[in-house]
C-alpha angles and dihedrals in degrees: 000000000000108000120248094356113168120207112218115218102207119199110216093196114216093336104264106126090218088064096055110115120246090245090051091051093048091048093053089053089063097053125121090179128014123204105197136185108242088230093070121094117262086221087079090067091077088079092062121101118252111277097021113145120234124207123183112222130160116234112275094028107074102070098101093043090050090052090052092050091050090053088058090055095247123148102245124200124187117209119195138171119264116347119342097228093048091059116081094206093054092047089051090053092048091052091048091052092046090054087056092051096256115133121219130198123202119226101197120230128204107280116249093225091069104030099046095056090044093054090046089055093245121136110203090197092058114116113005093012092231121118134168133195123215115193112173128153095205120052094213093060092062117095098227093183089058090054092048092050095047123107127219124024122338123203116198129186105207093200095217097319119136122256092240092059093048094046092049092048091051096048093043087054089057104263110149118253086227092066111124112246136191122190116196127200124184092355117206091009129106087254092058114145124184120188117192129187139098131310093247091056098050096089092045103042108027116081107175122082099192098094119156097188143017122204118192131185141027095327089074090069091064089074090076089071104022105047106121115148097068090052094065114106097237097038112138094024126116111199127201115218116202102181122118118286112274095026100084103073098098093043092045093051093048092050091048092052088053092053100258129124124225134214118192128218109165101211091183136042123211117214139161110274119273090219108051102156097092091044092050092048091052094048092050089060094041093134091065097065124099093193136024114193124198120195101181145018088249089057091055093046096050093041090062093041089057092046089054092045091054093038091235117162112235088220087076085075091063094119098051127095117215132229128182140189110224135010092258091056089049090049091052089055093046089053085061088053092253121135120221115227099190124034116160118217092233115056108230138090096257092060093045090055091054091047092049101046096079090051106043125078132203112272095027115135117235128190119206112188102186147139120297090243098046118136114262094221096098094049092045095050094046090049088052087055088061096257124141102237124196105195109187137169110251092174141359124241109208134180118261129193109172111133097015091124092062092044090051089053092051091049091051091049091049091240094136122073104179133031114197127201123192099180143011090256092058088055095049095046094044090054092046092050093049091047089056089057099044131354092212095054096128093086089060089071095058107128094009115119119228118210125186131197094224147352096275092058090042093051091050091049091052091048087059091050098258119143108232111212098185142005121203113254089213111040097232137098089260089052091049092052091047089053090056092049091053094053117096 
């Protein structure tokens, strides 16, 4: 057994990845193997290092498995809903591990009794200002008369008990049927449901029995003015991102601000090129080029990585004019203090060719640092114009498949609402990865909307038999998100 290993007990809070504490996030990044409560959001898995194992285990059941993992010298992390020391199962596991000589360390999560009302737009302190929390595992241990006689707002965790039982207990204890009630399911998540009404109407009007929290009293009325999450344009939507790992942060943050939840399956992997000789030769004669054309942010990024690797001064490119495909590519160049001379209004190679033709002359030397799988159209057309084109691989785009099993399960369970594609390669590799899981995967996409960043990705998707529901009008991440918002 690894000496002095400490098992972190990470509280996930209510499940929204944006509400995970910084310490919780940093702890997940150290995991070799994660034992997670099935109640937590899969969106939290994005904080795990590449290759980390994930094992679903309800609280109170993982003790023996954790001990086995410790004996193999693996860094184990336990991820639970809410706060670890407010969950009986997690406390039971911690005591079991302590009895075996294994130390645990709690990483507190945001408590459900404060975050769930906040995300439901309910202020417990509204009205009288008094509020009380009742958290009991067994219904019979709760003094229902005390709850009925209390003033202010009451928060009750039913601990798996049905709404009918709770409602009957409260009314039998003397609580008025006219008492305002809010019932919260999946609080703070994209599946959040908040039912409001009166105690007497609960048994007649409320159908679900999977309630995480009851709120009773005047505080419920504050929701009329304070509800906010459900008003966001992407609320209730889980969105699959297929871009390369490490490239989703901006998109993820924008979707989160709009109320959506993201799941990541990097269908492609971006790496330095396997064949670098031609690239290195081109960069060593950088001063000879009349034009350098960038077709992606990745192209800009790797271009400068290679310059640094070869210790080549960017000032050797003083003679070259610059062209770019896409505003984000142009922005990446501008962040390097380089001005773009040609930027077509529509972000694809065909439009760049038309924009370039009036400005290039036969005999001019053009450098194209691009992906290994880039279309040859741009190089071919510029060569036809009489230019001397050096088309080199600045980076390799490779298929990736890690995590496809979990994504396949979510697709089968209809837990994903949008699939986004930002390139033709993300389409091809996504389809290939799904096909390796199940040959009849196409039915899993019934009812799921497919959104593409541009016509090339959309055309590729349609060639594979996918129904494309929307294509961004502006071929950027913002345009892609706007296209999702406009869909019914």
